[in-house]
C-alpha cells in the first residue's frame, strides 16, 4: 500500500528507501544488500515489481548493532546469533566473544615476546662466536640452554641430568554420579582433562590418549622453535581426537573437555593448556599459578568488572571461552580457539601441580599450597588434595597430578 508515492505498513508508519536507511544506520547500501542475502538484516518490504528494498526506521537500532559488531571483528554467523537475543543475553555473548579475542591476543603477544627473547639470545650468541665455529660448539649450546630456561642436558658440559617423579589421581567427588575427569602421570607426560556434556568422559580420555604417542627427544635433540611447533601439533592432535570421540553423541557440539598437559623433554617442560583446568609451580616455598583460565569469570577479573572476592561467589555458570569441543570450526575460528603452548624453565626441586576446577574452585589457594608443601612425595600430595576437595563438599569430579623435578640417579 502506498501513500503520497511512499510505501507504508510498518510499525512506525512509513518505510524508507535503502539509501535513506543506509544514512540512518551508517551502513552502506552494498552492506545492507549483503546482510539481506545472508538473512542477517531483512528489509521490511521488497517491491515485487522493481525489487526495491524498503526499511522500517525502527530497524535502525538493530542495524547499528550489526555495524558495531562488525567493527570489533565479530564473524557474521555469530552476529546473527547475537542480534536474535534479548539485550541481556546479547551483552553476555559479546563479552564472551571479546574475552576470547583478548585471550587469543594475549597468547600471540606471549609468543611474540618469546620469539623476541629467543632471537635476541641467538643474535648475542652469534655475535660472540669466533671464526672457528668448531671451537665454540659447547659455548653455543650452553648459551642457548641458559636463555631458553633449560637446566642443561646430559650431553652438555657440566649439565645435570634431571627427571620427574609423579603421581595422578581422579575422584568422583561427593555429588556427581559419574566421573568425566581424566588424569595421567608418566615419565614423559603429565595431564589432566575435565570433560563436559554427554560425551565428556570420552572427550577427556581421548584428549590425554592423543598426547601419549608424542615423540620427544632428550634436550638438545629439538630446538626451542622445534619444540613449540611440536607442541602445536600435539594440541591439534588432541583437538581432532576429541572431535572423533564425541561425534556419535546426539549433540557433539555440546560435548568436550579442558586440557592442561606438560610434556617432558629431559630438561624442559612443554605446556599445552586450554580451558579452566590449571597448572601450578611450587618453587622456593611459593605456589605460582602458571596457566590462565579461558573462562568468562577470568575475563571479568581481567577487565576489572569482578573483584577476586566477587569471582568466588559469582552466580553465573562456569562458561568456558575456549575448550576442545566436538564442533568442526572454520579455519579462522579454529586458530583463535587453539590451546596455549609454552616452554617452561625447570629446576631441580620444583614441584608441579596440575588439576581440574573440581579442586581449584573449592579449595583455597593457601590450603592448596599447604597440602603441596607438606606432602613428602607426589603420591601423598594427590591423596591430600583429593581429600581437601571432599572436605569442601566435593561438588565436582577432581583430577590432579603432582610431579617433582629431581636430579636423575
Short mmCIF file of C-alpha atoms in Angstrom, two decimals:
data_model
loop_
_atom_site.label_atom_id
_atom_site.label_comp_id
_atom_site.label_asym_id
_atom_site.label_seq_id
_atom_site.Cartn_x
_atom_site.Cartn_y
_atom_site.Cartn_z
CA UNK A 1 0.00 0.00 0.00
CA UNK A 2 1.28 3.49 -0.80
CA UNK A 3 0.54 6.99 0.41
CA UNK A 4 1.82 10.01 -1.49
CA UNK A 5 4.02 7.70 -3.54
CA UNK A 6 5.75 6.19 -0.47
CA UNK A 7 5.26 2.64 0.87
CA UNK A 8 3.61 2.29 4.27
CA UNK A 9 2.62 -0.56 6.52
CA UNK A 10 5.41 -0.57 9.12
CA UNK A 11 5.07 -0.46 12.88
CA UNK A 12 6.29 3.12 12.90
CA UNK A 13 4.15 4.29 9.98
CA UNK A 14 6.33 4.95 6.94
CA UNK A 15 9.12 2.91 5.40
CA UNK A 16 12.28 4.45 3.99
CA UNK A 17 14.40 3.62 0.96
CA UNK A 18 17.60 1.65 1.21
CA UNK A 19 19.59 4.85 0.60
CA UNK A 20 17.91 6.69 3.46
CA UNK A 21 18.24 3.65 5.74
CA UNK A 22 21.93 3.40 4.87
CA UNK A 23 22.36 7.02 6.03
CA UNK A 24 20.45 6.38 9.27
CA UNK A 25 22.22 3.15 10.12
CA UNK A 26 25.75 4.13 8.98
CA UNK A 27 25.82 1.04 6.76
CA UNK A 28 26.41 1.17 3.03
CA UNK A 29 23.68 0.10 0.61
CA UNK A 30 26.05 -2.66 -0.55
CA UNK A 31 26.38 -3.95 3.02
CA UNK A 32 22.60 -3.84 3.51
CA UNK A 33 22.06 -5.89 0.36
CA UNK A 34 24.66 -8.39 1.56
CA UNK A 35 23.06 -8.68 5.01
CA UNK A 36 19.67 -9.21 3.37
CA UNK A 37 21.09 -12.07 1.27
CA UNK A 38 22.53 -13.65 4.44
CA UNK A 39 19.27 -13.29 6.35
CA UNK A 40 21.01 -11.07 8.88
CA UNK A 41 19.04 -7.86 8.29
CA UNK A 42 15.90 -8.29 6.19
CA UNK A 43 14.14 -5.24 4.74
CA UNK A 44 10.59 -4.62 5.92
CA UNK A 45 9.33 -4.68 2.33
CA UNK A 46 10.68 -5.64 -1.09
CA UNK A 47 8.76 -4.23 -4.07
CA UNK A 48 7.73 -7.24 -6.15
CA UNK A 49 7.82 -5.22 -9.39
CA UNK A 50 11.15 -3.39 -9.26
CA UNK A 51 12.91 -5.22 -6.38
CA UNK A 52 13.48 -2.02 -4.37
CA UNK A 53 14.13 -2.61 -0.67
CA UNK A 54 12.37 -0.55 2.00
CA UNK A 55 13.17 -0.49 5.70
CA UNK A 56 11.30 0.40 8.86
CA UNK A 57 13.09 3.18 10.79
CA UNK A 58 12.51 1.01 13.89
CA UNK A 59 15.17 -1.33 12.42
CA UNK A 60 17.89 1.30 12.77
CA UNK A 61 18.95 0.28 16.26
CA UNK A 62 19.42 -3.34 15.21
CA UNK A 63 21.30 -2.27 12.08
CA UNK A 64 23.66 -0.09 14.11
CA UNK A 65 24.33 -3.03 16.42
CA UNK A 66 25.32 -5.09 13.38
CA UNK A 67 27.66 -2.31 12.27
CA UNK A 68 29.29 -2.05 15.70
CA UNK A 69 29.75 -5.80 15.96
CA UNK A 70 31.41 -5.84 12.55
CA UNK A 71 33.79 -3.10 13.76
CA UNK A 72 35.02 -5.31 16.60
CA UNK A 73 35.61 -8.11 14.09
CA UNK A 74 32.78 -10.44 15.05
CA UNK A 75 32.05 -13.01 12.30
CA UNK A 76 28.73 -12.64 10.51
CA UNK A 77 27.39 -16.03 11.63
CA UNK A 78 27.95 -15.06 15.27
CA UNK A 79 26.41 -11.62 14.73
CA UNK A 80 23.28 -13.40 13.51
CA UNK A 81 23.03 -15.19 16.84
CA UNK A 82 23.69 -12.04 18.88
CA UNK A 83 21.07 -9.82 17.20
CA UNK A 84 18.43 -12.51 17.77
CA UNK A 85 18.97 -12.36 21.56
CA UNK A 86 17.44 -10.03 24.12
CA UNK A 87 19.66 -7.21 25.37
CA UNK A 88 20.95 -9.01 28.48
CA UNK A 89 21.81 -12.23 26.68
CA UNK A 90 23.40 -10.28 23.82
CA UNK A 91 25.62 -8.45 26.32
CA UNK A 92 26.83 -11.77 27.76
CA UNK A 93 27.54 -13.12 24.27
CA UNK A 94 29.50 -10.01 23.27
CA UNK A 95 31.54 -10.12 26.47
CA UNK A 96 32.34 -13.79 25.88
CA UNK A 97 33.40 -13.07 22.29
CA UNK A 98 35.66 -10.19 23.27
CA UNK A 99 37.19 -12.13 26.14
CA UNK A 100 38.09 -14.84 23.64
CA UNK A 101 39.66 -12.24 21.34
CA UNK A 102 41.70 -10.85 24.23
CA UNK A 103 42.81 -14.33 25.30
CA UNK A 104 43.98 -15.10 21.77
CA UNK A 105 45.71 -11.72 21.54
CA UNK A 106 47.47 -12.38 24.84
CA UNK A 107 48.64 -15.78 23.59
CA UNK A 108 50.02 -14.19 20.40
CA UNK A 109 51.70 -11.48 22.49
CA UNK A 110 53.36 -14.07 24.70
CA UNK A 111 54.59 -15.97 21.65
CA UNK A 112 55.88 -12.74 20.09
CA UNK A 113 57.77 -11.87 23.27
CA UNK A 114 59.20 -15.38 23.41
CA UNK A 115 60.39 -15.06 19.80
CA UNK A 116 61.94 -11.66 20.54
CA UNK A 117 63.82 -13.08 23.54
CA UNK A 118 64.81 -16.27 21.71
CA UNK A 119 66.08 -14.50 18.59
CA UNK A 120 67.82 -11.80 20.64
CA UNK A 121 69.63 -14.51 22.59
CA UNK A 122 70.60 -16.24 19.35
CA UNK A 123 71.88 -12.95 17.99
CA UNK A 124 74.01 -12.32 21.07
CA UNK A 125 75.45 -15.82 20.82
CA UNK A 126 76.27 -15.46 17.14
CA UNK A 127 77.93 -12.09 17.73
CA UNK A 128 80.28 -13.73 20.25
CA UNK A 129 81.19 -16.68 18.04
CA UNK A 130 84.76 -16.59 16.68
CA UNK A 131 85.52 -17.59 13.11
CA UNK A 132 86.30 -21.20 14.05
CA UNK A 133 82.80 -22.49 14.84
CA UNK A 134 84.17 -25.92 15.78
CA UNK A 135 85.99 -24.37 18.75
CA UNK A 136 82.80 -22.78 20.12
CA UNK A 137 80.26 -25.58 19.79
CA UNK A 138 79.96 -26.15 23.55
CA UNK A 139 79.73 -22.42 24.29
CA UNK A 140 76.86 -22.03 21.82
CA UNK A 141 74.90 -24.91 23.33
CA UNK A 142 75.41 -23.63 26.86
CA UNK A 143 74.18 -20.16 25.97
CA UNK A 144 71.01 -21.50 24.34
CA UNK A 145 70.27 -23.63 27.39
CA UNK A 146 70.54 -20.63 29.68
CA UNK A 147 68.26 -18.43 27.59
CA UNK A 148 65.50 -20.96 26.93
CA UNK A 149 65.08 -21.87 30.58
CA UNK A 150 66.84 -25.21 30.21
CA UNK A 151 68.77 -26.68 33.08
CA UNK A 152 71.09 -28.38 30.63
CA UNK A 153 71.09 -31.86 29.15
CA UNK A 154 73.11 -34.96 29.62
CA UNK A 155 75.16 -34.11 26.54
CA UNK A 156 76.19 -30.58 27.64
CA UNK A 157 79.38 -29.84 29.57
CA UNK A 158 78.71 -29.59 33.30
CA UNK A 159 74.99 -30.31 32.83
CA UNK A 160 72.88 -32.01 35.49
CA UNK A 161 70.54 -34.72 34.20
CA UNK A 162 67.00 -34.22 35.51
CA UNK A 163 63.98 -36.48 35.75
CA UNK A 164 60.44 -36.28 37.09
CA UNK A 165 58.73 -38.35 39.75
CA UNK A 166 54.96 -38.12 39.59
CA UNK A 167 51.56 -39.42 40.62
CA UNK A 168 47.99 -38.88 39.40
CA UNK A 169 44.53 -39.35 40.88
CA UNK A 170 40.90 -38.81 39.88
CA UNK A 171 37.98 -38.77 42.29
CA UNK A 172 34.26 -38.73 41.50
CA UNK A 173 33.56 -36.39 44.42
CA UNK A 174 30.56 -36.41 46.72
CA UNK A 175 27.78 -35.09 44.48
CA UNK A 176 28.33 -36.36 40.93
CA UNK A 177 27.19 -39.81 39.84
CA UNK A 178 29.73 -40.14 37.00
CA UNK A 179 33.38 -39.19 36.62
CA UNK A 180 34.21 -37.20 33.47
CA UNK A 181 37.68 -36.12 34.61
CA UNK A 182 40.85 -37.87 33.47
CA UNK A 183 44.46 -37.68 34.63
CA UNK A 184 47.76 -39.22 33.60
CA UNK A 185 51.27 -39.10 35.05
CA UNK A 186 54.17 -40.78 33.32
CA UNK A 187 57.88 -40.23 32.71
CA UNK A 188 57.22 -38.04 29.66
CA UNK A 189 53.63 -36.78 30.10
CA UNK A 190 51.60 -35.08 32.84
CA UNK A 191 47.96 -34.28 32.01
CA UNK A 192 44.53 -33.51 33.42
CA UNK A 193 41.30 -33.08 31.47
CA UNK A 194 37.83 -32.11 32.65
CA UNK A 195 35.12 -33.40 30.33
CA UNK A 196 31.66 -31.89 29.96
CA UNK A 197 28.44 -32.70 28.12
CA UNK A 198 27.06 -36.05 27.03
CA UNK A 199 30.46 -37.26 25.75
CA UNK A 200 32.56 -35.61 28.44
CA UNK A 201 34.19 -38.79 29.73
CA UNK A 202 35.08 -39.90 26.22
CA UNK A 203 36.41 -36.43 25.36
CA UNK A 204 38.73 -36.14 28.37
CA UNK A 205 40.11 -39.65 27.87
CA UNK A 206 40.65 -39.07 24.14
CA UNK A 207 42.48 -35.77 24.68
CA UNK A 208 45.02 -37.36 27.02
CA UNK A 209 45.37 -40.52 24.94
CA UNK A 210 46.22 -38.38 21.91
CA UNK A 211 49.22 -36.94 23.77
CA UNK A 212 50.73 -40.28 24.75
CA UNK A 213 52.23 -41.22 21.35
CA UNK A 214 54.06 -37.89 21.12
CA UNK A 215 57.77 -38.38 20.46
CA UNK A 216 60.02 -36.07 22.43
CA UNK A 217 63.80 -36.20 22.15
CA UNK A 218 66.15 -35.61 25.02
CA UNK A 219 67.10 -31.97 25.44
CA UNK A 220 69.24 -30.86 22.54
CA UNK A 221 67.53 -33.18 20.06
CA UNK A 222 64.93 -30.47 19.42
CA UNK A 223 65.50 -26.73 19.35
CA UNK A 224 63.16 -24.40 21.24
CA UNK A 225 61.45 -23.44 17.98
CA UNK A 226 61.01 -27.12 17.02
CA UNK A 227 59.58 -27.84 20.46
CA UNK A 228 56.98 -25.10 20.08
CA UNK A 229 55.99 -26.49 16.67
CA UNK A 230 55.74 -29.98 18.17
CA UNK A 231 53.54 -28.64 20.96
CA UNK A 232 51.21 -27.02 18.41
CA UNK A 233 50.95 -30.31 16.51
CA UNK A 234 50.27 -32.16 19.74
CA UNK A 235 47.48 -29.75 20.68
CA UNK A 236 45.93 -30.12 17.21
CA UNK A 237 46.05 -33.92 17.55
CA UNK A 238 44.19 -33.70 20.85
CA UNK A 239 41.54 -31.47 19.28
CA UNK A 240 40.98 -33.96 16.44
CA UNK A 241 40.80 -36.86 18.89
CA UNK A 242 38.11 -35.09 20.91
CA UNK A 243 36.03 -34.37 17.79
CA UNK A 244 36.21 -38.04 16.79
CA UNK A 245 35.38 -39.22 20.31
CA UNK A 246 32.19 -37.17 20.67
CA UNK A 247 30.97 -37.49 17.08
CA UNK A 248 28.49 -40.31 17.98
CA UNK A 249 26.79 -38.11 20.60
CA UNK A 250 23.35 -36.67 19.95
CA UNK A 251 24.79 -33.17 20.44
CA UNK A 252 28.54 -33.37 19.71
CA UNK A 253 28.88 -29.58 19.79
CA UNK A 254 27.81 -29.62 23.44
CA UNK A 255 30.49 -32.11 24.49
CA UNK A 256 34.19 -31.50 25.03
CA UNK A 257 36.95 -31.14 27.56
CA UNK A 258 39.53 -28.86 29.06
CA UNK A 259 43.17 -29.94 28.82
CA UNK A 260 46.24 -28.96 30.79
CA UNK A 261 49.30 -31.03 29.99
CA UNK A 262 53.07 -30.86 30.34
CA UNK A 263 55.43 -32.86 28.16
CA UNK A 264 58.90 -33.62 29.48
CA UNK A 265 61.88 -33.31 27.14
CA UNK A 266 64.62 -34.19 29.58
CA UNK A 267 65.31 -30.69 30.89
CA UNK A 268 62.34 -28.63 29.76
CA UNK A 269 58.58 -28.91 30.09
CA UNK A 270 56.29 -28.03 27.21
CA UNK A 271 52.90 -26.74 28.37
CA UNK A 272 49.64 -27.28 26.46
CA UNK A 273 46.63 -25.56 28.04
CA UNK A 274 43.02 -24.83 27.11
CA UNK A 275 40.03 -24.27 29.40
CA UNK A 276 39.92 -23.72 33.15
CA UNK A 277 41.93 -26.64 34.46
CA UNK A 278 45.16 -25.31 35.95
CA UNK A 279 48.88 -25.82 36.41
CA UNK A 280 50.80 -24.55 39.44
CA UNK A 281 54.51 -24.42 40.26
CA UNK A 282 55.88 -24.73 43.80
CA UNK A 283 59.33 -23.14 43.93
CA UNK A 284 61.13 -21.64 46.90
CA UNK A 285 58.15 -22.35 49.13
CA UNK A 286 55.79 -20.24 46.98
CA UNK A 287 52.96 -21.63 44.85
CA UNK A 288 52.54 -19.86 41.49
CA UNK A 289 49.71 -20.40 39.01
CA UNK A 290 51.30 -20.71 35.57
CA UNK A 291 48.15 -21.02 33.43
CA UNK A 292 45.41 -18.52 32.64
CA UNK A 293 41.77 -19.68 32.76
CA UNK A 294 39.88 -19.44 29.47
CA UNK A 295 36.61 -18.57 31.21
CA UNK A 296 34.11 -15.73 31.33
CA UNK A 297 34.76 -15.16 35.05
CA UNK A 298 38.51 -14.85 34.41
CA UNK A 299 37.87 -12.33 31.63
CA UNK A 300 35.73 -10.27 34.03
CA UNK A 301 38.55 -10.40 36.56
CA UNK A 302 40.98 -9.27 33.88
CA UNK A 303 38.93 -6.23 32.86
CA UNK A 304 38.15 -5.25 36.46
CA UNK A 305 34.39 -5.87 36.32
CA UNK A 306 34.73 -8.52 39.04
CA UNK A 307 36.90 -8.48 42.14
CA UNK A 308 38.60 -11.69 43.29
CA UNK A 309 36.15 -11.86 46.20
CA UNK A 310 33.15 -11.48 43.88
CA UNK A 311 34.52 -14.08 41.48
CA UNK A 312 34.48 -16.74 44.20
CA UNK A 313 30.71 -16.40 44.61
CA UNK A 314 29.82 -15.43 41.02
CA UNK A 315 26.31 -16.86 40.40
CA UNK A 316 26.69 -17.40 36.66
CA UNK A 317 27.54 -20.76 35.05
CA UNK A 318 31.17 -21.72 34.52
CA UNK A 319 31.21 -20.52 30.91
CA UNK A 320 34.35 -21.55 29.05
CA UNK A 321 35.66 -19.28 26.33
CA UNK A 322 37.98 -21.94 24.91
CA UNK A 323 37.92 -25.74 25.15
CA UNK A 324 38.36 -28.82 22.97
CA UNK A 325 34.87 -29.49 21.61
CA UNK A 326 33.08 -31.62 19.07
CA UNK A 327 32.28 -28.71 16.80
CA UNK A 328 34.16 -28.60 13.49
CA UNK A 329 35.04 -24.91 13.21
CA UNK A 330 36.03 -22.76 10.23
CA UNK A 331 39.79 -22.38 9.90
CA UNK A 332 39.91 -18.79 11.24
CA UNK A 333 37.82 -19.69 14.29
CA UNK A 334 39.81 -22.87 14.93
CA UNK A 335 43.05 -20.88 15.02
CA UNK A 336 41.56 -18.40 17.51
CA UNK A 337 40.46 -21.29 19.74
CA UNK A 338 43.76 -23.15 19.79
CA UNK A 339 45.36 -24.21 23.04
CA UNK A 340 48.09 -22.08 24.61
CA UNK A 341 51.56 -23.60 24.18
CA UNK A 342 54.71 -22.56 26.04
CA UNK A 343 58.08 -23.84 27.18
CA UNK A 344 58.75 -23.87 30.92
CA UNK A 345 62.01 -23.42 32.79
CA UNK A 346 62.67 -26.29 35.19
CA UNK A 347 64.94 -26.51 38.22
CA UNK A 348 65.76 -29.44 40.45
CA UNK A 349 63.43 -29.21 43.45
CA UNK A 350 60.46 -27.82 41.51
CA UNK A 351 57.08 -29.39 42.24
CA UNK A 352 54.24 -29.05 39.72
CA UNK A 353 50.51 -29.43 40.35
CA UNK A 354 48.01 -29.90 37.53
CA UNK A 355 44.32 -30.05 38.49
CA UNK A 356 40.76 -29.67 37.25
CA UNK A 357 38.47 -26.99 38.67
CA UNK A 358 36.88 -29.61 40.91
CA UNK A 359 39.89 -28.93 43.11
CA UNK A 360 40.91 -25.33 42.40
CA UNK A 361 37.35 -23.93 42.55
CA UNK A 362 36.56 -25.34 46.00
CA UNK A 363 39.88 -25.35 47.87
CA UNK A 364 41.51 -22.07 48.92
CA UNK A 365 44.89 -21.27 47.38
CA UNK A 366 46.51 -21.22 50.83
CA UNK A 367 45.21 -24.72 51.54
CA UNK A 368 46.42 -25.93 48.15
CA UNK A 369 49.88 -24.61 48.92
CA UNK A 370 49.94 -26.12 52.39
CA UNK A 371 49.00 -29.56 51.07
CA UNK A 372 51.53 -29.43 48.23
CA UNK A 373 54.30 -28.26 50.58
CA UNK A 374 53.57 -30.75 53.34
CA UNK A 375 53.46 -33.91 51.22
CA UNK A 376 56.65 -35.96 51.25
CA UNK A 377 56.11 -37.26 47.72
CA UNK A 378 53.69 -36.85 44.77
CA UNK A 379 51.57 -39.85 45.76
CA UNK A 380 50.89 -38.39 49.20
CA UNK A 381 50.23 -34.98 47.65
CA UNK A 382 47.46 -36.15 45.29
CA UNK A 383 45.78 -38.05 48.12
CA UNK A 384 45.86 -34.96 50.37
CA UNK A 385 44.45 -32.76 47.61
CA UNK A 386 41.56 -35.09 46.77
CA UNK A 387 40.76 -35.26 50.47
CA UNK A 388 40.62 -31.47 50.70
CA UNK A 389 38.12 -31.32 47.82
CA UNK A 390 35.89 -33.85 49.58
CA UNK A 391 36.12 -31.94 52.87
CA UNK A 392 34.96 -28.83 50.96
CA UNK A 393 31.82 -30.69 49.85
CA UNK A 394 33.17 -32.46 46.77
CA UNK A 395 30.65 -30.87 44.37
CA UNK A 396 32.57 -31.88 41.24
CA UNK A 397 34.91 -34.53 39.91
CA UNK A 398 38.57 -33.99 40.72
CA UNK A 399 41.63 -34.76 38.62
CA UNK A 400 45.11 -33.92 39.83
CA UNK A 401 48.73 -34.67 39.02
CA UNK A 402 51.76 -33.81 41.15
CA UNK A 403 55.31 -34.09 39.77
CA UNK A 404 58.72 -33.42 41.30
CA UNK A 405 61.77 -32.42 39.24
CA UNK A 406 64.72 -34.37 40.65
CA UNK A 407 68.36 -34.99 39.77
CA UNK A 408 68.46 -38.20 37.77
CA UNK A 409 70.24 -41.04 39.54
#
